[in-house]
Coordinates of C-alpha atoms in Angstrom, one line a residue:
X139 CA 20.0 24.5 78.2
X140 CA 19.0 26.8 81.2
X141 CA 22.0 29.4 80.6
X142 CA 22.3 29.3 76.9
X143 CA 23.5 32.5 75.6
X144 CA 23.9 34.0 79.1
X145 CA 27.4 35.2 80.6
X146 CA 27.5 35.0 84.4
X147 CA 29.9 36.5 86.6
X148 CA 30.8 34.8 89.9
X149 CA 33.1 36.6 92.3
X150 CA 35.6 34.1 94.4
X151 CA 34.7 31.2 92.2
X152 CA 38.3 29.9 93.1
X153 CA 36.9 27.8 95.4
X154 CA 33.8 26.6 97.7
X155 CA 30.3 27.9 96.9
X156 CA 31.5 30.2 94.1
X157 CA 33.2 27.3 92.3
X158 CA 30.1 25.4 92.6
X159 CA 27.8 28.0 91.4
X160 CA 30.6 28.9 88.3
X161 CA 30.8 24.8 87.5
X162 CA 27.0 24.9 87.6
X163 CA 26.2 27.5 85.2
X164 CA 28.5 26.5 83.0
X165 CA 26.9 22.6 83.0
X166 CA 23.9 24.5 81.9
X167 CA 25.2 26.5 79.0
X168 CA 26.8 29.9 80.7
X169 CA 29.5 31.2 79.7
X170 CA 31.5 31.8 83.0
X171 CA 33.5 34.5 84.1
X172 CA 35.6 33.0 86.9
X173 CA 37.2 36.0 89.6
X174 CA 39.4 35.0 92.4
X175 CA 41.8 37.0 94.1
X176 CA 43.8 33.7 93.7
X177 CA 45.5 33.2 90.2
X178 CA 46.1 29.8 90.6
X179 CA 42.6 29.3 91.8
X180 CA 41.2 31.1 89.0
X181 CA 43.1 29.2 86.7
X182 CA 42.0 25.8 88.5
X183 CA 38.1 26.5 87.9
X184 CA 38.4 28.2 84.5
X185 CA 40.5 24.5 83.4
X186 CA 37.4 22.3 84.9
X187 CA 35.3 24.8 82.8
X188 CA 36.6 24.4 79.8
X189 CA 37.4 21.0 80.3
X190 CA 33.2 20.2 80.3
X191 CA 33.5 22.2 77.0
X192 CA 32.0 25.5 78.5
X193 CA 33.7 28.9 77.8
X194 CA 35.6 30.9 81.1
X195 CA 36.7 34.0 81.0
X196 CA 39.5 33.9 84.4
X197 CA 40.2 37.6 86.0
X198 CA 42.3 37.6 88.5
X199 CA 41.1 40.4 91.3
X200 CA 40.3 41.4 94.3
X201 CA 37.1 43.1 94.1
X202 CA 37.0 45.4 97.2
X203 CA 39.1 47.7 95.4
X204 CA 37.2 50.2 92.6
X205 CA 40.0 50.3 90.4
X206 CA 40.4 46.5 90.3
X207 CA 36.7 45.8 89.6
X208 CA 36.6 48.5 86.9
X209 CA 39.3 47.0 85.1
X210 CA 37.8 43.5 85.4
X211 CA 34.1 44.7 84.2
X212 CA 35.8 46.2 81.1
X213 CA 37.6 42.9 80.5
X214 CA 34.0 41.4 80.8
X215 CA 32.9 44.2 78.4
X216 CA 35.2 43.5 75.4
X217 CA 35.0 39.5 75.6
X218 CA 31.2 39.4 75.8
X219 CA 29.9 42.8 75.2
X220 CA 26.7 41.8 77.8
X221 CA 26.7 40.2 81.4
X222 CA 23.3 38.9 82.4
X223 CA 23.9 37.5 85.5
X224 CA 26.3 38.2 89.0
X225 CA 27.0 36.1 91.7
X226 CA 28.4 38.5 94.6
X227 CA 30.0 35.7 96.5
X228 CA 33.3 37.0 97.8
X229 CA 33.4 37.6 101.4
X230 CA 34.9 36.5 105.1
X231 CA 35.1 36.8 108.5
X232 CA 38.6 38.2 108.8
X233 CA 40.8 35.4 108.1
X234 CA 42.2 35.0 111.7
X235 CA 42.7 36.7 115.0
X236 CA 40.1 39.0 116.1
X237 CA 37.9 39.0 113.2
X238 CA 37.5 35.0 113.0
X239 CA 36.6 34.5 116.8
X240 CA 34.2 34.9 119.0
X241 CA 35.3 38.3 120.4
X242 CA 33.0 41.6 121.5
X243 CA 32.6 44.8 120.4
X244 CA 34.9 46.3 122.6
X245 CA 37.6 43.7 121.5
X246 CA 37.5 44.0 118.0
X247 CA 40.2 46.5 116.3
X248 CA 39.5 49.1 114.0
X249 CA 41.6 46.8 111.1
X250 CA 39.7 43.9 111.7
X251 CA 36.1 45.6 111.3
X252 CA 37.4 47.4 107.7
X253 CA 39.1 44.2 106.8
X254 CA 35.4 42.4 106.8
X255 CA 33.3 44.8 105.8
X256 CA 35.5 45.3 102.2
X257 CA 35.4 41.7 101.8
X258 CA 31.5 41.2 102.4
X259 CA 29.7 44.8 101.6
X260 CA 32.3 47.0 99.7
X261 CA 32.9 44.2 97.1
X262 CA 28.9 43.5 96.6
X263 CA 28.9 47.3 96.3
X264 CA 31.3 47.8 93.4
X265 CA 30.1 45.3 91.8
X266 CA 26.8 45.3 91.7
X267 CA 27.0 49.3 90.6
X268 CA 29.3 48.0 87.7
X269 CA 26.9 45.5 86.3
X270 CA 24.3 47.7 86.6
X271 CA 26.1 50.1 84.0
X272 CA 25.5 47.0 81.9
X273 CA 22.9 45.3 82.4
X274 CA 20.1 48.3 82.4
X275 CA 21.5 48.8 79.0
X276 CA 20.2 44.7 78.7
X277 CA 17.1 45.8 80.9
X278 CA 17.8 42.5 82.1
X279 CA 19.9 40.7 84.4
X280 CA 20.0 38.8 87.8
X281 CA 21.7 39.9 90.6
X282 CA 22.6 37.4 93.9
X283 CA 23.8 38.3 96.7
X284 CA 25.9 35.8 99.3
X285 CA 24.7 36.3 102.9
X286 CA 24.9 34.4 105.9
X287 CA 23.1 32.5 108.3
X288 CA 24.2 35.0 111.0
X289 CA 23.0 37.9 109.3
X290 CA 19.3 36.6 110.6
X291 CA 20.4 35.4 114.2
X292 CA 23.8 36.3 114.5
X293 CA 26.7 34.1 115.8
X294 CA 29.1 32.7 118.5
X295 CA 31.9 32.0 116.1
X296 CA 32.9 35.4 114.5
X297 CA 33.0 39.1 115.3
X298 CA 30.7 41.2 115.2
X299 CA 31.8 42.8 112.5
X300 CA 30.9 39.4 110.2
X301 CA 27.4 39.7 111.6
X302 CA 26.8 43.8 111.1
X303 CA 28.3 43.5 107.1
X304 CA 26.3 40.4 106.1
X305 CA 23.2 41.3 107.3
X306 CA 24.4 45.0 105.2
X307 CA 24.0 42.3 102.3
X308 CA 20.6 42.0 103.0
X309 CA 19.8 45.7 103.5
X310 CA 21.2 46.6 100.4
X311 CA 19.9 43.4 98.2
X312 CA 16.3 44.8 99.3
X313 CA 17.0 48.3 98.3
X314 CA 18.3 47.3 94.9
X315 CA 15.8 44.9 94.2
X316 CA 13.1 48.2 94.8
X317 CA 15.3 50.7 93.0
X318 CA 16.3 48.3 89.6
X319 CA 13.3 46.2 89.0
X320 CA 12.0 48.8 86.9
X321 CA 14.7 48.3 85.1
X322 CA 13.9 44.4 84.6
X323 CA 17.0 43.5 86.7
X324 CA 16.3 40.9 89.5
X325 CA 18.1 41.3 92.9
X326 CA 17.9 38.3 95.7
X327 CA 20.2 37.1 98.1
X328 CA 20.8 33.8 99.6
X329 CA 22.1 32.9 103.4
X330 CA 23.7 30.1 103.7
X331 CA 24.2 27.8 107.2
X332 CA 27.5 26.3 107.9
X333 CA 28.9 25.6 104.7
X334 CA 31.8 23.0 103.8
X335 CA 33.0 25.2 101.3
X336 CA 36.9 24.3 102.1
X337 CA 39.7 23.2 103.7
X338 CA 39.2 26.5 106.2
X339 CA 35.6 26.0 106.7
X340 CA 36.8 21.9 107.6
X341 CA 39.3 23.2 110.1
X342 CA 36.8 25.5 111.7
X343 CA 34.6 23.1 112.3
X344 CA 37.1 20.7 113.9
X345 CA 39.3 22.5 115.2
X346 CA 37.0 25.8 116.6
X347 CA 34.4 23.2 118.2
X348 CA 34.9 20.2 120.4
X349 CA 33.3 17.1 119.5
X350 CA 30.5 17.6 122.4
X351 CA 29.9 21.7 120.6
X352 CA 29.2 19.5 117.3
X353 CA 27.4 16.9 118.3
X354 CA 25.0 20.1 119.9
X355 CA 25.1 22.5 116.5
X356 CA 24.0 19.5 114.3
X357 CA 20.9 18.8 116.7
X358 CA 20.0 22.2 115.9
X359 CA 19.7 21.5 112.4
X360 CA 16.4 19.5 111.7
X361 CA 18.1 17.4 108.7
X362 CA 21.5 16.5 111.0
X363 CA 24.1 17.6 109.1
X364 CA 26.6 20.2 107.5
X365 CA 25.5 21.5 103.9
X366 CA 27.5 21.4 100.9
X367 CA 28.8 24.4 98.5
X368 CA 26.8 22.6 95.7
X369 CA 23.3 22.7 97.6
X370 CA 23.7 26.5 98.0
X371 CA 24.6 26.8 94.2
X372 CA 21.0 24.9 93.4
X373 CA 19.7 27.6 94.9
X374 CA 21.7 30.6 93.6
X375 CA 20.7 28.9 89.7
X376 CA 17.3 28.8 90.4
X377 CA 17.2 32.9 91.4
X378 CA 19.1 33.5 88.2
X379 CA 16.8 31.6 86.3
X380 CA 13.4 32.2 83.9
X381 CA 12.1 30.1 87.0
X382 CA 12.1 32.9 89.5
X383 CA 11.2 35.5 86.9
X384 CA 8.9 36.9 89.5
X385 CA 11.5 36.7 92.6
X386 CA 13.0 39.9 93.6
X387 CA 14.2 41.0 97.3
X388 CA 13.8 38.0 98.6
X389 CA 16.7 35.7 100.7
X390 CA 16.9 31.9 100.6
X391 CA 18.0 30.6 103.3
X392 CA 20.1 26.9 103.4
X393 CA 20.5 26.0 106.4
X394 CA 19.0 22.5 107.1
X395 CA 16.2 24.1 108.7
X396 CA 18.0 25.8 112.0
X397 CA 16.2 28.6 111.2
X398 CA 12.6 29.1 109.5
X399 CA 11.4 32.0 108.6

C-alpha cells in the first residue's frame, strides 16, 4: 500500500483534519501515531485505527510545551525506532474572547496573542526540530505543515494574531524545506479554507455569521460550498507520498477556489 512500512506522526489527530489525515494513512498501511492534547480523543482515533486493523501508537500531549514533545518523540523512538513522516496539524485561533473574533491590533491582549502563537508556530517548531533529530538519521522523511487560508489574505473572523502565526507556518515551511532537503527530508505546507473539521468549526459558522454573511462567503468560493477535513487530508497524503518526491516548499491551498494563486 502507499504507507507500508512508514510511521506517521499526526499532531491533534483527536479530531477534524488531523483525524482524517491519521484514518487515512493508516487505510494505506501507516502505522499511526495519534497526539491530542485530549485523552479521550486520542483514545477515540487510536480505537477506529486499530479497529481497520492498522497499528496506533496514542500520546497524550500538548505539544507547545518542549518537555511534553520530548517525552512524546522518545515514546515514538522506542516503539518504532524511525518516523518518516509528520503532520504538524495542531493549532487555533484562541479558543474564545479576543483571540476568536474579529478584534484589532490595539484590542488584542498580550495572553491572547501567546496563547495562538504556541498553539500554531511554537508547536510546528518543537516538533518539527524533534523529527528532524530522527529523520536525518533516515535521510528521509516528509514534513507538512497546517496553514490557513488567512495566512494568504488574511481574515474578518479572528485576530490578528491567528493571521501573523499562520502565515509564520509558511515562513518557516519555506526555510526548512531550503535548509533539510539536502538531507532528503521534504517540507510543504497546506492552507486550508473554511474547514468543517468539528462541532466548533459548525458553531462558528452558524452562529458567528448570519444567514445573509453565508449566503455571501459561499459565493466567494467558485465550487459553492464548505470543504471537508477529509478533502484536506487527500492533499496532506499526497505531499507525504513517493508521488510528490520532487515537492518541497511549496503550499496547497483548499479552498474551493476563493483564492488562486
Amino acid at each position: 500500500m502507499r504507507f507500508s512500512g512508514k510511521v506517521a506522526l499526526v499532531t491533534g489527530s483527536g479530531q477534524g483534519i488531523g483525524r482524517a489525515c491519521a484514518l487515512l494513512f493508516a487505510s494505506q498501511g501507516a502505522s499511526v501515531v495519534v497526539n491530542d492534547i485530549n485523552a479521550s480523543l486520542v483514545e477515540n482515533t487510536v480505537q477506529e485505527i486499530q479497529r481497520m486493523g492498522s497499528k496506533a501508537l496514542g500520546i497524550q500531549a500538548d505539544v507547545t510545551k518542549e518537555d511534553a514533545v520530548s517525552r512524546m518523540f522518545t515514546q515514538i523512538k522506542e516503539t518504532f525506532g524511525r518516523l518518516d513522516i509528520l503532520v504538524n496539524n495542531v493549532g487555533g485561533s484562541g479558543g474564545g474572547g479576543a483571540g476568536d473574533t474579529s478584534v484589532k491590533i490595539d484590542e488584542v491582549r498580550e495572553e491572547d496573542w501567546d496563547k495562538v502563537v504556541r498553539a500554531n508556530l511554537r508547536s510546528t517548531f518543537l516538533c518539527s526540530q524533534q523529527a528532524v533529530e530522527i529523520m536525518k538519521l533516515q535521510r528521509s522523511g516528509k514534513i507538512v505543515n497546517i496553514s490557513s487560508r488567512a495566512a494568504r489574505v488574511g481574515t474578518d473572523h479572528q485576530g490578528p494574531q491567528y493571521h501573523t502565526s499562520k502565515s509564520a507556518v509558511l515562513g518557516l515551511t519555506r526555510q526548512l524545506a531550503r535548509d533539510l532537503a539536502p538531507l532528503g527530508i521534504h517540507v510543504n505546507a497546506v492552507a486550508p479554507g473554511f474547514i468543517l473539521s468539528s462541532p466548533r468549526a459548525e458553531r462558528r459558522w452558524k452562529e458567528t455569521r448570519t444567514e445573509e454573511e453565508r449566503q455571501a462567503y459561499l459565493k466567494g468560493i467558485p465550487l459553492g460550498r464548505l470543504g471537508r477535513p477529509e478533502e484536506v487530508a487527500q492533499a496532506v497524503a499526497f505531499l507525504c507520498s513517493d508521488e510528490a518526491s520532487y515537492i518541497t516548499g511549496v503550499t496547497i491551498d483548499v479552498n474551493g477556489g476563493s483564492i488562486m494563486i
